[in-house]
Every structure is written in C-alpha cells, then in structure tokens.
Coordinates of C-alpha atoms in Angstrom, one line a residue:
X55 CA -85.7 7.5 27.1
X56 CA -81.8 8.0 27.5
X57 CA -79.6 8.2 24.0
X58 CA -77.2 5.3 24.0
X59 CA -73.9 6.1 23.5
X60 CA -72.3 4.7 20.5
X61 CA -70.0 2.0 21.0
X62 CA -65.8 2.7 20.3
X63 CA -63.8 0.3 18.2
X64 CA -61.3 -1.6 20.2
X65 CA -57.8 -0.3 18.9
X66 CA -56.2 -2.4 16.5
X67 CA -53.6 -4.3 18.1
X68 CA -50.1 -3.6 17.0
X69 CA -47.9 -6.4 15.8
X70 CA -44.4 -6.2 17.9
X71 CA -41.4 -7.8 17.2
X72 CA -39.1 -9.1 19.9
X73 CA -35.5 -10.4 20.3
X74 CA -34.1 -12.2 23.2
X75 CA -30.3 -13.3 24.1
X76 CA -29.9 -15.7 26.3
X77 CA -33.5 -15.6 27.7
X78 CA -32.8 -11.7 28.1
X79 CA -35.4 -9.5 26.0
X80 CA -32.9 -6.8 24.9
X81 CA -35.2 -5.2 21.6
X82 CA -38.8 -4.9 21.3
X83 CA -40.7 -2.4 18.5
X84 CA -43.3 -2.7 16.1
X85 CA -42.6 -4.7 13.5
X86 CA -42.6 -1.6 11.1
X87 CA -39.8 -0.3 13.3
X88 CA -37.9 -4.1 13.5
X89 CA -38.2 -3.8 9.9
X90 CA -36.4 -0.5 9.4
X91 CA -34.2 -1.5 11.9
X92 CA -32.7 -4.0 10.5
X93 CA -32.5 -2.7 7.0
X94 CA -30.7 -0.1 8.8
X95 CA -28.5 -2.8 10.3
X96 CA -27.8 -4.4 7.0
X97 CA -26.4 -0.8 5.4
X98 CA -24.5 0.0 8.2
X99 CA -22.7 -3.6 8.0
X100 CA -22.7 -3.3 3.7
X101 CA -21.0 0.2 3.8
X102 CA -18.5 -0.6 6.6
X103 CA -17.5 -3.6 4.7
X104 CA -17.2 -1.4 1.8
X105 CA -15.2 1.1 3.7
X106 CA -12.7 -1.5 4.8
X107 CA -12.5 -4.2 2.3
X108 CA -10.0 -2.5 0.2
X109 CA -7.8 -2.1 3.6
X110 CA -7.8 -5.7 3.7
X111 CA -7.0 -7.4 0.9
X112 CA -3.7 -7.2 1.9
X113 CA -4.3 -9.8 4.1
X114 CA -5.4 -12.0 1.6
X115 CA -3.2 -14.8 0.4
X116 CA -4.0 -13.9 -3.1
X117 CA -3.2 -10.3 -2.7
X118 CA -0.4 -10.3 -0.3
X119 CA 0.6 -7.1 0.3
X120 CA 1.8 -4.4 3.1
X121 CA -0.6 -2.5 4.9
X122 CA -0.3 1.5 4.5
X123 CA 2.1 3.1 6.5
X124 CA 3.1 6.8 5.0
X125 CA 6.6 7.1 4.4
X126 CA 7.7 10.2 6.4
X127 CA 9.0 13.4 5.0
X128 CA 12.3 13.1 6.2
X129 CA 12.8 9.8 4.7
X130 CA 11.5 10.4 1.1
X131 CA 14.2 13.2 1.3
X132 CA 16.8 10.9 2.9
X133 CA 15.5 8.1 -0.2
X134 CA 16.3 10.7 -2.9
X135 CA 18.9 13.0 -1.4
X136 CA 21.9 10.6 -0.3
X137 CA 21.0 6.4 -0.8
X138 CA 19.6 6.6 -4.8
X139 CA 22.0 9.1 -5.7
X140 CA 25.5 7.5 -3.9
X141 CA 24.1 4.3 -5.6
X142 CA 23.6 5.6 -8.9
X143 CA 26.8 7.4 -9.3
X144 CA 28.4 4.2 -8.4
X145 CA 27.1 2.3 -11.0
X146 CA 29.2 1.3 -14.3
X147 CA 26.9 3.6 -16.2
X148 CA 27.0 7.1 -14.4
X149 CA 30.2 8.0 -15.9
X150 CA 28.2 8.6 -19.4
X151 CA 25.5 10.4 -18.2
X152 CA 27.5 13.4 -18.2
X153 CA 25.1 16.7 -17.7
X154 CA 22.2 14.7 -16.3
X155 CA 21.3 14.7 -12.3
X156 CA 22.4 10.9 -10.5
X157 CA 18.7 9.8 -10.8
X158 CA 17.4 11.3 -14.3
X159 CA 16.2 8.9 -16.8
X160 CA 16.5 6.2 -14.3
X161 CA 12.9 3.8 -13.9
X162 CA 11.4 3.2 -10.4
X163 CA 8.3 1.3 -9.4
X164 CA 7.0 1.5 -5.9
X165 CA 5.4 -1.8 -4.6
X166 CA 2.2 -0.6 -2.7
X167 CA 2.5 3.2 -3.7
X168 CA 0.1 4.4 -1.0
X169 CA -0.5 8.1 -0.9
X170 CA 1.8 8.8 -4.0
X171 CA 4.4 10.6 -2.3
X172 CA 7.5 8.5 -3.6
X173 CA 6.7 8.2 -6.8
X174 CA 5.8 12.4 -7.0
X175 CA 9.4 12.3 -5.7
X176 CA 10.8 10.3 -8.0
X177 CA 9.4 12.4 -10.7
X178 CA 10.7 15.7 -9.5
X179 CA 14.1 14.5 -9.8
X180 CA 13.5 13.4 -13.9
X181 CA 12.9 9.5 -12.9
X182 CA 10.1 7.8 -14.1
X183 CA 8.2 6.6 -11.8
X184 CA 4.9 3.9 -11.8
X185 CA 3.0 3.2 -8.4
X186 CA 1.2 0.4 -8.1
X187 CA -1.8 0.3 -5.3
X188 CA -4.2 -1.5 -4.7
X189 CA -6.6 0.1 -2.6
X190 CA -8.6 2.2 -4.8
X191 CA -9.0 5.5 -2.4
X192 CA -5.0 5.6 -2.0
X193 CA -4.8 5.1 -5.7
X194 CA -7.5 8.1 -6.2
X195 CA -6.1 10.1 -3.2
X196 CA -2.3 9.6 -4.5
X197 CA -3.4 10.7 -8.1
X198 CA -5.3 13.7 -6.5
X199 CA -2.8 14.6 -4.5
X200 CA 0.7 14.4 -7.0
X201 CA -1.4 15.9 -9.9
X202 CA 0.4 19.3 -9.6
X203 CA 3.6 18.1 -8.6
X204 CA 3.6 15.8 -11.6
X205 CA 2.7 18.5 -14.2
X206 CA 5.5 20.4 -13.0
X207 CA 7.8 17.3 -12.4
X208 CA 11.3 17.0 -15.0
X209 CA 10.3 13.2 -15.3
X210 CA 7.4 11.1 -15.4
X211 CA 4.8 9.8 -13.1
X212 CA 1.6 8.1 -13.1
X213 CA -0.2 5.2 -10.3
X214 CA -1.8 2.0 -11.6
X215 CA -5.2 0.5 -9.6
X216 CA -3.2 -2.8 -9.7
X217 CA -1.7 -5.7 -7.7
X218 CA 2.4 -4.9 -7.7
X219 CA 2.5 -8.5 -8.4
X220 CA 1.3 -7.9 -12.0
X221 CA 4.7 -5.2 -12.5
X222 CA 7.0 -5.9 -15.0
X223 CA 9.9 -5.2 -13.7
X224 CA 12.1 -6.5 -16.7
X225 CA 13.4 -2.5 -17.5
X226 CA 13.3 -1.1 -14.3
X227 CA 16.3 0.1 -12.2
X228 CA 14.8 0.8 -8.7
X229 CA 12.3 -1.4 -6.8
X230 CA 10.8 0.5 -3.5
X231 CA 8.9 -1.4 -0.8
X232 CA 7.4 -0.5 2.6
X233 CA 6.8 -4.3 3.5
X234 CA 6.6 -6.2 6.6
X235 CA 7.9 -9.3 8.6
X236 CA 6.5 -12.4 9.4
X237 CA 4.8 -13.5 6.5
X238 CA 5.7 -14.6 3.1
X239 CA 5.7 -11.1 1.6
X240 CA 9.3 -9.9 1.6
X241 CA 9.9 -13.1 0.3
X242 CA 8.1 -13.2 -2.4
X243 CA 9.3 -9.7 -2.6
X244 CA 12.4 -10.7 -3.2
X245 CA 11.6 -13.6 -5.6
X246 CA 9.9 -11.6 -8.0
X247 CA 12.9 -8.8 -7.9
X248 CA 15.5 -11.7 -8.3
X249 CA 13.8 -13.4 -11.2
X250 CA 12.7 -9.9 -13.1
X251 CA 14.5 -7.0 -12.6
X252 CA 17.8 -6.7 -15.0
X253 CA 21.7 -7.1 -13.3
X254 CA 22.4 -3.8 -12.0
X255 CA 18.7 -2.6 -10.4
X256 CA 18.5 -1.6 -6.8
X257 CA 15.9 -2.9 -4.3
X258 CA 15.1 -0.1 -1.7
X259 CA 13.2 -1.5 1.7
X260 CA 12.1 0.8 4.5
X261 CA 12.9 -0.7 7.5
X262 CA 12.2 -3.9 6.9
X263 CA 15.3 -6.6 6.2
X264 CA 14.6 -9.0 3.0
X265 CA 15.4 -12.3 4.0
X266 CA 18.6 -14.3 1.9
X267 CA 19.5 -10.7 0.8
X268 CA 22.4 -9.9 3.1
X269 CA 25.1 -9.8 0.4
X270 CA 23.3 -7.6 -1.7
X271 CA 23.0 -4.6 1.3
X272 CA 25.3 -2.1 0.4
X273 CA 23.5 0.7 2.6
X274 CA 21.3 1.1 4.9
X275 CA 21.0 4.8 6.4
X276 CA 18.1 5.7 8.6
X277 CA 16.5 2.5 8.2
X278 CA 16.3 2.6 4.3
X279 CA 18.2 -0.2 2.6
X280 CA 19.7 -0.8 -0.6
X281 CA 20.1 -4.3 -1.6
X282 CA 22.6 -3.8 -5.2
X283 CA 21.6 -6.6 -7.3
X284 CA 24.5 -6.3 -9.4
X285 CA 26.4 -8.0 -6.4
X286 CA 24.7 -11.4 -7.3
X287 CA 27.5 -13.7 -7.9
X288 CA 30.1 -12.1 -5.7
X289 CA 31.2 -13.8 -2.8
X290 CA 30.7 -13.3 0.7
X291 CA 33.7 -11.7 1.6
X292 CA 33.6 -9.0 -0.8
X293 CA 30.1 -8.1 -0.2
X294 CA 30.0 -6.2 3.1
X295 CA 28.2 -3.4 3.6
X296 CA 29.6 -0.1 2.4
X297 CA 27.5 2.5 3.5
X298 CA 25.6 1.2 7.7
X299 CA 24.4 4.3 9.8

C-alpha cells in the first residue's frame, strides 16, 4: 500500500500595505515595512524641523530678526580700524580719555551676533561687548569659537541665547546690526535705538540704509554706516554726511 505524503501548510498570507496617488500605486510593502517606514518618515521630518526651526524664527513676526549673513574679515577690520574710532574721537568725551585707545571702555551690543566675530572684536580692542542671538547653534558656535580670543581680550565679551529685542540699551554707546530691507525690521530697529540708547551712541548698519535716519549718517565707508545719534535735533542743513566712500 503506497505511504501518503503528508500534507504542507498553505503559507500564511502576508498583510501588505499600499499607497496610491492619483490612482497611481507608487508604494507597496508589508505592513511591518509600511510601519517602519513611516516612523522613519516621521524622524526624518521631526529632525529636519529641528535642524531648521531656529533658522526661522526670524521670519516670525514675533521674533523679527535678520537672517545670518557672516560679516566678512575685511569689514570687521574696516568696523574697528577707521568708522568706531573716527567716531569716537569725535565725540565730546574723547578729549578725557587721555592714555586709553578710541574704543576702550566704550559698550557695544550687536543685534543678531551670529558667529561671534564682532563682539570677539570688540573685545580685543578693550570694549565691552554683549551679543545677542537667537539661534542656539550660532549662540553655542559663537561662544565656542571667541572663547580664546576672549580670555585673551583687554575688554569684555560674552553672547546671550536671547531675542535683541529684550537688550537694554539704556548705557550702551554702539548698536551693530546686519539687518535687511523690506520688512518692518530696520524700523523697528531704529525705534528701539531712538527710544533707548542715551544722546551720543552710534548705530552701525552693514549695508543696509535705516529708514527716517538720513540726518543722523555721518559715514558710511564700504557699506558700513554710522548713524550719530547725538545729531537728533540738528537741522537738516547741518547734518550732511561727513565721511561717504
């Protein structure tokens, strides 16, 4: 008598998982591998969004600000060497700083500091400096990256993880600001500046014109200009620009 064969289990049939577009089938897997997928999907889109949030809250009404643009070599070196100084030894006071560099003692606050590089400037030449940024990896990378220029520095320098918005500017002397045009941030810019920053403080912008300011310009070298605050109240005829390249 033959043997019978045993009988084979029919496979189990594998759940699949499909996804059309426009009656198109463009993505069919197991629904294991749907499910990885799109957990996959969902940390890809979380850490992007993580990765580029802080690059746009600029954007944000609440948080208006500049995106980053690094200020070049040549111009920090322009900023410090010939428009702070020719506007500081102008002022009232310079004549009784007798023994001290142009800039020493003076306070700056960068709006926006980016990778740190103006306010490890300012420090070098005895200012003290504060940078404000908002985007936490500048503000790590700037602290990072001016920590030994700082320690060696004749002044003082340090970065706050903050809006530029929340500055007091009541004490400071300089106000520096990469900005841009066609929003209202240059304006409110110079709103802030006007209503906080004390008679004879300086407002340097980096390319960018500030809007109502054109009797305060007194240079503007290499696309850097001063706006002298301590020109409010003059009139327009004695307020021309002294120093235009």
């Amino acid at each position: 008598m033959a043997s019978e064969e045993p009988a084979i289990a029919p496979e189990l049939e594998v759940k699949k998982k499909k996804l059309k577009i426009l009656g198109f089938q463009v993505f069919e897997a197991s629904e294991a591998k749907a499910k990885k997928a799109f957990v996959g999907a969902c940390t890809f889109l979380v850490v992007i969004n993580g990765i580029g949030l802080p690059f746009m809250l600029p954007k944000l009404k609440r948080f208006l600000g500049a995106p980053y643009v690094p200020m070049k070599r040549h111009a920090v070196e322009v900023l410090f060497g010939r428009v702070l100084p020719t506007w500081a030894e102008s002022r009232p006071a310079a004549s009784s700083r007798s023994g001290a560099g142009p800039l020493e003692g003076l306070r700056l606050v960068d709006f926006g500091s980016g990778d740190g590089r103006i306010v490890a400037a300012a420090a070098d030449r005895g200012m003290q400096a504060i940078g404000y940024e908002l985007n936490p990896y500048l503000f790590f990378w700037s602290k990072l990256r001016s920590q030994r220029t700082l320690s060696a520095a004749s002044g003082t320098g340090s970065f706050h993880w903050a809006n530029a918005w929340s500055a007091d500017l009541r004490k400071v002397d300089v106000v520096t600001v990469y900005g841009r045009p066609g929003d209202a941030f240059m304006q409110r810019t110079a709103e802030k500046c006007e209503q906080e920053l004390p008679p004879n403080a300086a407002v340097v912008s980096h390319f960018f014109e500030i809007p109502g300011w054109e009797r305060f310009l007194v240079q503007d070298v290499e696309g850097l200009k001063l706006y002298d605050l301590s020109r409010r109240g003059r009139t327009s005829a004695s307020t021309a620009p002294e120093n235009v390249e």
